[in-house]
Amino acid sequence: MKYSELAIITLRQSPNIARTIGQAFLMRAGYINRDNSLTPLGSITVENLKMLAANSETSFLQGLGLEIYQDHEETFSISSLGDVELIFCPSCRYGDRAEQATFNKMDPDEESKLPLEEVSTPGCSTIDSLAEYLHIPGSKTSKAMMFVKVGSDQFVFVVIRGDMQLSESKLKKALGDFRLATPEEIQKAGAQPGYASPIGLNNVTVWVDDLIPKSYNLVAGANKPGFHYRNSNYSRDYAAERILDLSKAECGYPCIRCGQPLKSGNALLMATRKSIELGNLLFVLADIYHDDKGLCLPRKLSPFDAYLMHLPSKELDTKAITESLYREFVARDIPVLFDDRDERAGVKFNDADLIGSPLRITVGDRNLKNGMVELKPRITNQTHLVDIEKLGDTRSRDSFWDWINRITG
Ligand SMILES: [Zn+2]
C-alpha cells in the first residue's frame, strides 16, 4: 500500500485523551482516530490479525506473549482501558468477571456444636455492629437476605456468612431476575427485618451459600427485634432447599485453582469461545510492542513487512526508482508500506518509527550513486547498505526474509 492511499495522519505529541501508552501510540501512528475507531491503517492491521487467528493451529492468543487470564468461557488481559472488573490469579492465570469469579472457601476449623442460646443485641441490625457488640469476627455470624423472584412472587431466604458479600450475579444466574423483599413481605414470612434468620420459620424457601454448612456456631437473627441466637448450626437448626456458591470473590481471597491470593483490576475482553475481540487485542499488543519512538509489532503481527521510503532529491529521481522497487515487492506478495510523500528525511524517519514496520528501506541519492540502498531493522539502531539489484533478486517472502536476516544479523 502507499502512504497517500491510506491517508495516514500521524501526530507529534501524545493526545491527552489517551489512557495507556499503547493507545497513545496507536493514535499518534494513525492506526486509530481520537474516538478509538479504526483508520484504514488500523483496519488493515486488524484484518491481518484476523487472518493469522483463522490460520493458527494452536491457541492464537497464547502464542502472542500476552499476559492473559481465563475462565472456561472468556479470556481477558489487564488494561486500564478495560471496562471489565476482573478477579485474577497471577500465579495460575485464572481470571473471571468479579461478580462471577469463584475462590477457595477454606474449610473452617471443626468445632463441637454448642446449644442455641438467645442473646440480647440492642441496636445491632448490621453485621458490623453485631460483631463489635459481641466481640466476634464477621466469620462467626451469618447474614440473611430476603428476595422475591420477579414475575412469580417466590420468596427466597438467602443466608451467607457475615464476612462474605452476596454476588447478585450468582444469585441471578440461579434464581432469575429478583428484587429485595419489602419489610411487609419479610414479616409475612415470619421473620424480622434486621434480625432475620430461617430458624423457626415454616414454608419458606431457603438457599444457603456453600460455606454455611461447613461453619460452626454462627450468630444468627432470632426473628425478634433486638435479639440474636448464638451457636446456630446448619442442619440442626434449619435446612435449605439449595446449597450453592453465592459469595463474591474479593482481592486477597485464595485462588480456586492454586490457592494463591487473588488480585483485582480492570481488564479488556480478548476472546470468547466463539471469537477473538480483535479491536481490544490491538490495544493490548500496542501496550506490549512499543519503544519510546513508536510501535514495533513483531513481523508476524505487523500489517507490513517493510516501510519503503525515498529521500527527495534534485539530482536523481529517487521517487521513481522507489516506485519500481515497490512494484517488485507487490509482485512478490511482500506487503510493504511505500511512503510516497515528498517530505523531509526527518519527518519520514519519525513516521517510520511511529508506524513501526519491522524493516525500513531508504532510497537516497548519496547511496544510490553507488547502487546501494539502506536497510534498518525497526528494533536496532544499525543500518546496512545493500545492492539495490539484489533487493529485487530474491523471490518469495520467506526467502526475502532469510536474506534480510543474514544481512542484519
Ligand atoms: Zn491460581
Coordinates of C-alpha atoms and ligand atoms in Angstrom, one line a residue:
M1 CA 0.0 0.0 0.0
K2 CA 1.0 3.6 -0.5
Y3 CA 1.1 6.1 2.3
S4 CA -1.0 8.5 0.3
E5 CA -3.7 5.9 -0.4
L6 CA -4.1 5.1 3.3
A7 CA -4.3 8.9 4.1
I8 CA -2.3 8.3 7.2
I9 CA -2.2 11.2 9.7
T10 CA 0.5 11.0 12.4
L11 CA 0.7 13.2 15.5
R12 CA 3.9 14.6 17.0
Q13 CA 2.5 14.6 20.6
S14 CA 0.5 12.1 22.6
P15 CA -3.1 13.1 22.6
N16 CA -4.2 14.0 26.2
I17 CA -7.2 11.7 25.9
A18 CA -5.0 8.6 25.6
R19 CA -5.2 6.5 28.8
T20 CA -2.5 4.0 28.0
I21 CA 0.8 4.3 26.3
G22 CA -0.3 1.8 23.7
Q23 CA -3.5 3.8 22.9
A24 CA -1.3 6.9 22.7
F25 CA 1.0 5.3 20.1
L26 CA -1.9 3.9 18.1
M27 CA -3.4 7.4 17.8
R28 CA 0.0 9.0 17.1
A29 CA 0.9 6.5 14.4
G30 CA -2.5 6.8 12.7
Y31 CA -4.0 3.4 13.5
I32 CA -7.0 4.8 15.4
N33 CA -8.9 8.0 15.5
R34 CA -9.5 10.1 18.6
D35 CA -12.7 8.2 19.2
N36 CA -10.8 4.8 19.1
S37 CA -12.4 3.9 15.7
L38 CA -10.0 2.2 13.3
T39 CA -8.4 4.2 10.4
P40 CA -7.7 2.4 7.1
L41 CA -4.2 1.5 8.5
G42 CA -5.8 0.2 11.7
S43 CA -8.3 -1.8 9.7
I44 CA -5.6 -3.5 7.6
T45 CA -3.8 -4.4 10.9
V46 CA -6.9 -5.9 12.4
E47 CA -7.7 -7.8 9.1
N48 CA -4.2 -9.2 9.2
L49 CA -4.7 -10.4 12.9
K50 CA -8.0 -11.9 11.9
M51 CA -6.3 -13.9 9.1
L52 CA -3.5 -15.0 11.5
A53 CA -6.0 -16.1 14.1
A54 CA -8.0 -18.1 11.5
N55 CA -4.9 -19.9 10.3
S56 CA -3.4 -20.5 13.7
E57 CA -3.3 -24.2 14.7
T58 CA -2.6 -23.7 18.3
S59 CA -4.2 -21.1 20.6
F60 CA -3.5 -17.8 18.8
L61 CA -3.6 -15.6 21.9
Q62 CA -1.3 -17.9 23.8
G63 CA 1.4 -17.5 21.2
L64 CA 1.5 -13.7 21.3
G65 CA 3.3 -13.2 24.6
L66 CA 0.3 -11.6 26.2
E67 CA -0.5 -11.8 29.9
I68 CA -3.9 -13.4 29.6
Y69 CA -6.3 -14.8 32.2
Q70 CA -9.0 -17.3 31.5
D71 CA -12.1 -18.9 32.9
H72 CA -13.9 -21.6 30.9
E73 CA -15.7 -19.2 28.6
E74 CA -13.7 -16.0 28.3
T75 CA -10.1 -14.7 28.0
F76 CA -9.0 -11.3 29.4
S77 CA -6.0 -9.1 29.5
I78 CA -5.3 -6.5 32.2
S79 CA -5.6 -3.0 30.8
S80 CA -6.7 0.3 32.3
L81 CA -8.8 0.8 29.1
G82 CA -10.9 -2.2 30.1
D83 CA -14.4 -1.9 31.5
V84 CA -14.5 -5.4 32.9
E85 CA -13.8 -5.7 36.7
L86 CA -11.6 -8.8 36.7
I87 CA -10.6 -11.1 39.6
F88 CA -7.4 -12.9 38.6
C89 CA -4.6 -15.0 39.8
P90 CA -1.1 -14.0 38.7
S91 CA 0.2 -17.5 39.7
C92 CA -2.0 -19.8 37.6
R93 CA -3.7 -17.3 35.2
Y94 CA -7.2 -18.0 36.4
G95 CA -9.4 -14.9 35.8
D96 CA -13.1 -14.2 35.7
R97 CA -15.5 -11.3 35.9
A98 CA -15.6 -10.2 39.6
E99 CA -19.3 -10.9 40.0
Q100 CA -18.9 -14.5 38.8
A101 CA -15.4 -15.4 40.0
T102 CA -15.0 -18.3 42.3
F103 CA -12.5 -18.8 45.1
N104 CA -11.3 -21.4 47.5
K105 CA -13.5 -21.2 50.6
M106 CA -11.2 -22.8 53.1
D107 CA -13.0 -25.2 55.4
P108 CA -13.4 -23.5 58.8
D109 CA -11.9 -25.4 61.8
E110 CA -14.2 -28.1 63.2
E111 CA -15.9 -27.3 66.5
S112 CA -18.5 -29.2 68.6
K113 CA -22.0 -27.8 68.1
L114 CA -23.0 -25.7 71.2
P115 CA -26.6 -25.2 72.3
L116 CA -28.7 -22.5 70.7
E117 CA -28.8 -19.5 73.0
E118 CA -30.8 -16.3 72.7
V119 CA -28.9 -13.2 73.4
S120 CA -30.0 -9.5 73.6
T121 CA -28.3 -7.4 70.9
P122 CA -30.0 -4.0 71.1
G123 CA -29.5 -1.8 68.0
C124 CA -27.4 -4.5 66.3
S125 CA -29.2 -4.7 63.0
T126 CA -26.0 -4.8 60.9
I127 CA -23.2 -7.4 60.8
D128 CA -20.6 -4.8 61.8
S129 CA -22.5 -3.6 64.8
L130 CA -23.4 -7.1 65.8
A131 CA -19.8 -8.4 65.6
E132 CA -18.5 -5.4 67.5
Y133 CA -21.1 -5.7 70.2
L134 CA -20.5 -9.5 70.8
H135 CA -16.7 -9.2 70.2
I136 CA -16.6 -11.8 67.5
P137 CA -15.3 -11.7 63.9
G138 CA -17.8 -11.4 61.0
S139 CA -16.9 -15.0 60.1
K140 CA -18.7 -16.2 63.2
T141 CA -22.0 -14.6 62.1
S142 CA -24.5 -15.4 59.3
K143 CA -26.3 -12.8 57.2
A144 CA -29.9 -13.3 56.0
M145 CA -31.2 -11.5 52.9
M146 CA -34.7 -11.8 51.5
F147 CA -35.6 -11.6 47.8
V148 CA -38.6 -12.1 45.7
K149 CA -38.3 -13.6 42.2
V150 CA -39.7 -11.2 39.6
G151 CA -42.9 -12.5 37.9
S152 CA -43.6 -15.3 40.3
D153 CA -43.8 -13.8 43.8
Q154 CA -41.5 -16.6 45.0
F155 CA -40.0 -15.5 48.4
V156 CA -36.4 -16.7 48.8
F157 CA -34.5 -16.5 52.1
V158 CA -30.7 -16.3 51.3
V159 CA -28.1 -17.0 54.0
I160 CA -24.4 -16.3 53.6
R161 CA -21.7 -15.9 56.1
G162 CA -21.3 -12.5 57.7
D163 CA -17.8 -11.9 56.4
M164 CA -18.9 -12.5 52.8
Q165 CA -20.6 -10.3 50.2
L166 CA -23.5 -11.6 48.2
S167 CA -22.8 -11.9 44.4
E168 CA -26.0 -10.6 42.9
S169 CA -24.8 -12.0 39.6
K170 CA -24.5 -15.6 41.0
L171 CA -28.0 -15.3 42.6
K172 CA -29.5 -14.0 39.4
K173 CA -27.9 -16.9 37.5
A174 CA -29.6 -19.4 39.8
L175 CA -32.9 -17.5 40.5
G176 CA -33.5 -15.3 37.5
D177 CA -34.5 -11.6 37.9
F178 CA -35.2 -10.7 41.6
R179 CA -36.0 -7.8 43.8
L180 CA -35.5 -7.1 47.5
A181 CA -38.4 -8.2 49.6
T182 CA -40.3 -5.4 51.4
P183 CA -40.4 -5.3 55.2
E184 CA -44.1 -6.3 54.9
E185 CA -43.2 -9.4 52.9
I186 CA -40.4 -10.3 55.4
Q187 CA -42.8 -10.0 58.3
K188 CA -45.4 -12.0 56.5
A189 CA -42.9 -14.8 56.1
G190 CA -42.5 -14.8 59.9
A191 CA -39.1 -13.0 60.0
Q192 CA -37.9 -9.8 61.5
P193 CA -36.1 -7.2 59.3
G194 CA -32.6 -6.6 60.7
Y195 CA -32.8 -9.7 63.0
A196 CA -33.9 -12.3 60.5
S197 CA -32.8 -16.0 60.1
P198 CA -34.6 -19.1 58.8
I199 CA -34.6 -20.6 62.3
G200 CA -38.1 -21.4 63.3
L201 CA -39.7 -20.5 60.0
N202 CA -42.0 -22.8 58.1
N203 CA -43.0 -22.8 54.5
V204 CA -40.1 -20.6 53.4
T205 CA -37.7 -21.3 50.6
V206 CA -34.1 -21.2 52.0
W207 CA -31.0 -21.0 49.9
V208 CA -27.6 -21.0 51.7
D209 CA -24.1 -20.3 50.5
D210 CA -22.0 -23.5 50.5
L211 CA -19.8 -22.1 53.3
I212 CA -22.7 -22.1 55.7
P213 CA -23.0 -25.9 56.2
K214 CA -19.2 -26.0 56.9
S215 CA -19.3 -23.2 59.5
Y216 CA -20.0 -23.9 63.2
N217 CA -21.8 -22.0 65.9
L218 CA -22.7 -18.8 64.0
V219 CA -24.6 -15.9 65.4
A220 CA -27.9 -15.6 63.6
G221 CA -31.1 -13.5 63.9
A222 CA -33.7 -14.6 66.4
N223 CA -36.6 -13.1 64.4
K224 CA -37.3 -10.8 67.3
P225 CA -36.3 -7.1 67.4
G226 CA -33.1 -6.7 69.4
F227 CA -32.3 -10.4 69.7
H228 CA -29.9 -12.9 68.1
Y229 CA -29.1 -16.5 68.6
R230 CA -25.6 -17.7 69.4
N231 CA -24.4 -21.1 68.1
S232 CA -26.7 -21.6 65.2
N233 CA -25.7 -24.7 63.2
Y234 CA -26.9 -25.6 59.8
S235 CA -28.9 -28.8 59.5
R236 CA -29.5 -29.0 63.3
D237 CA -31.4 -25.6 63.4
Y238 CA -32.6 -25.1 59.9
A239 CA -32.3 -26.7 56.4
A240 CA -32.1 -25.3 52.9
E241 CA -33.6 -26.2 49.6
R242 CA -30.4 -25.3 47.8
I243 CA -26.7 -25.1 48.8
L244 CA -24.8 -23.1 46.3
D245 CA -21.9 -20.6 45.8
L246 CA -23.4 -17.2 46.3
S247 CA -20.4 -15.3 47.7
K248 CA -18.5 -12.6 45.8
A249 CA -14.8 -13.2 45.3
E250 CA -12.6 -10.4 46.6
C251 CA -9.0 -9.3 46.2
G252 CA -6.8 -11.4 48.6
Y253 CA -9.1 -14.5 48.7
P254 CA -7.3 -17.8 47.8
C255 CA -7.5 -18.8 44.1
I256 CA -9.9 -21.6 43.3
R257 CA -7.2 -23.4 41.3
C258 CA -3.9 -22.9 43.1
G259 CA -4.7 -21.2 46.4
Q260 CA -2.5 -18.1 45.9
P261 CA -4.1 -14.7 46.7
L262 CA -6.4 -13.3 44.0
K263 CA -6.0 -9.8 42.6
S264 CA -8.5 -7.4 41.0
G265 CA -8.1 -5.0 38.2
N266 CA -9.6 -3.5 35.0
A267 CA -9.4 -5.8 32.0
L268 CA -10.3 -6.0 28.3
L269 CA -12.1 -9.0 26.9
M270 CA -9.7 -10.7 24.5
A271 CA -11.8 -13.6 23.4
T272 CA -14.9 -15.7 23.9
R273 CA -15.2 -19.3 22.9
K274 CA -16.5 -18.2 19.5
S275 CA -14.4 -15.2 18.6
I276 CA -11.4 -13.0 19.3
E277 CA -12.0 -9.4 20.1
L278 CA -9.5 -8.1 17.6
G279 CA -10.0 -4.4 18.3
N280 CA -9.2 -4.9 22.0
L281 CA -6.3 -7.1 21.0
L282 CA -4.8 -4.3 19.1
F283 CA -4.7 -2.1 22.2
V284 CA -3.0 -4.8 24.3
L285 CA -0.4 -5.5 21.6
A286 CA 0.4 -1.8 21.3
D287 CA 0.9 -1.7 25.1
I288 CA 3.4 -4.5 24.8
Y289 CA 5.2 -3.8 21.5
H290 CA 6.5 -0.3 21.5
D291 CA 9.6 1.7 22.5
D292 CA 10.0 5.4 23.1
K293 CA 9.8 6.2 19.4
G294 CA 6.7 4.3 18.4
L295 CA 5.2 0.9 17.8
C296 CA 7.3 -2.2 17.0
L297 CA 5.0 -5.0 16.3
P298 CA 6.8 -8.3 15.5
R299 CA 6.8 -9.3 11.9
K300 CA 4.1 -11.9 12.2
L301 CA 1.7 -9.3 13.6
S302 CA 2.7 -6.3 11.6
P303 CA 0.5 -5.4 8.6
F304 CA 3.6 -4.5 6.6
D305 CA 7.0 -6.3 6.4
A306 CA 8.8 -3.1 5.5
Y307 CA 8.5 0.7 5.4
L308 CA 9.8 1.7 2.0
M309 CA 10.8 5.4 1.5
H310 CA 12.7 7.7 -0.8
L311 CA 14.6 10.8 0.2
P312 CA 13.5 13.5 -2.2
S313 CA 16.5 14.6 -4.4
K314 CA 17.2 17.2 -7.1
E315 CA 19.8 15.1 -8.8
L316 CA 18.2 11.6 -9.1
D317 CA 14.5 10.7 -9.4
T318 CA 14.6 8.7 -6.2
K319 CA 10.8 8.5 -6.1
A320 CA 10.5 6.8 -9.5
I321 CA 13.2 4.3 -8.5
T322 CA 11.5 3.5 -5.2
E323 CA 8.2 3.2 -7.0
S324 CA 9.6 0.5 -9.3
L325 CA 11.1 -1.3 -6.2
Y326 CA 7.6 -1.1 -4.6
R327 CA 6.1 -2.7 -7.7
E328 CA 8.5 -5.6 -7.4
F329 CA 7.5 -6.1 -3.8
V330 CA 3.8 -6.1 -4.7
A331 CA 4.5 -8.6 -7.5
R332 CA 6.2 -10.9 -4.9
D333 CA 3.4 -10.6 -2.4
I334 CA 5.6 -9.0 0.2
P335 CA 3.5 -6.4 2.0
V336 CA 5.3 -3.1 2.2
L337 CA 4.1 0.5 3.0
F338 CA 5.6 2.9 0.5
D339 CA 5.9 6.4 1.9
D340 CA 5.4 8.2 -1.4
R341 CA 5.3 11.7 0.1
D342 CA 7.9 14.3 -0.9
E343 CA 8.6 15.1 2.8
R344 CA 11.9 15.8 4.5
A345 CA 14.0 12.9 5.7
G346 CA 13.4 13.7 9.4
V347 CA 9.7 13.6 9.0
K348 CA 9.7 10.3 7.2
F349 CA 12.1 8.7 9.6
N350 CA 9.9 9.7 12.6
D351 CA 6.8 8.4 10.9
A352 CA 8.6 5.1 10.0
D353 CA 9.4 4.7 13.7
L354 CA 5.9 5.6 14.9
I355 CA 4.2 3.2 12.5
G356 CA 6.8 0.6 13.3
S357 CA 7.2 -1.9 10.4
P358 CA 9.9 -4.4 11.2
L359 CA 12.2 -3.1 8.4
R360 CA 12.9 0.3 7.0
I361 CA 14.2 0.6 3.4
T362 CA 15.6 4.0 2.5
V363 CA 16.4 5.1 -1.1
G364 CA 18.5 8.2 -1.1
D365 CA 20.7 9.8 -3.8
R366 CA 24.0 9.6 -1.9
N367 CA 23.9 5.8 -1.6
L368 CA 22.1 5.3 -4.9
K369 CA 25.1 6.8 -6.8
N370 CA 26.9 3.7 -5.6
G371 CA 24.0 1.4 -6.5
M372 CA 23.1 0.9 -2.8
V373 CA 20.0 1.4 -0.6
E374 CA 19.9 1.5 3.2
L375 CA 18.2 -1.1 5.4
K376 CA 17.4 -0.6 9.1
P377 CA 15.5 -3.1 11.3
R378 CA 13.0 -1.2 13.5
I379 CA 14.3 -2.5 16.8
T380 CA 18.0 -1.8 16.3
N381 CA 20.0 1.4 15.6
Q382 CA 22.2 -0.3 13.0
T383 CA 21.9 0.5 9.3
H384 CA 23.1 -1.8 6.5
L385 CA 23.8 -1.0 2.8
V386 CA 22.7 -3.4 0.2
D387 CA 22.9 -3.6 -3.6
I388 CA 19.6 -2.3 -5.0
E389 CA 19.7 -5.0 -7.7
K390 CA 19.9 -7.7 -5.0
L391 CA 16.9 -6.3 -3.2
G392 CA 14.8 -7.2 -6.2
D393 CA 16.6 -10.6 -6.6
T394 CA 15.0 -12.8 -4.1
R395 CA 11.7 -14.5 -5.0
S396 CA 9.4 -15.4 -2.2
R397 CA 8.6 -13.6 1.0
D398 CA 10.3 -16.3 3.0
S399 CA 13.5 -16.2 1.0
F400 CA 13.4 -12.4 1.2
W401 CA 13.4 -12.6 5.0
D402 CA 16.1 -15.3 5.0
W403 CA 18.3 -12.9 3.0
I404 CA 17.4 -9.9 5.2
N405 CA 18.1 -11.8 8.4
R406 CA 21.6 -12.8 7.1
I407 CA 22.5 -9.2 6.4
T408 CA 21.1 -7.6 9.6
G409 CA 22.2 -10.4 11.8
Ligands
ZN1 ZN -4.3 -19.5 40.9

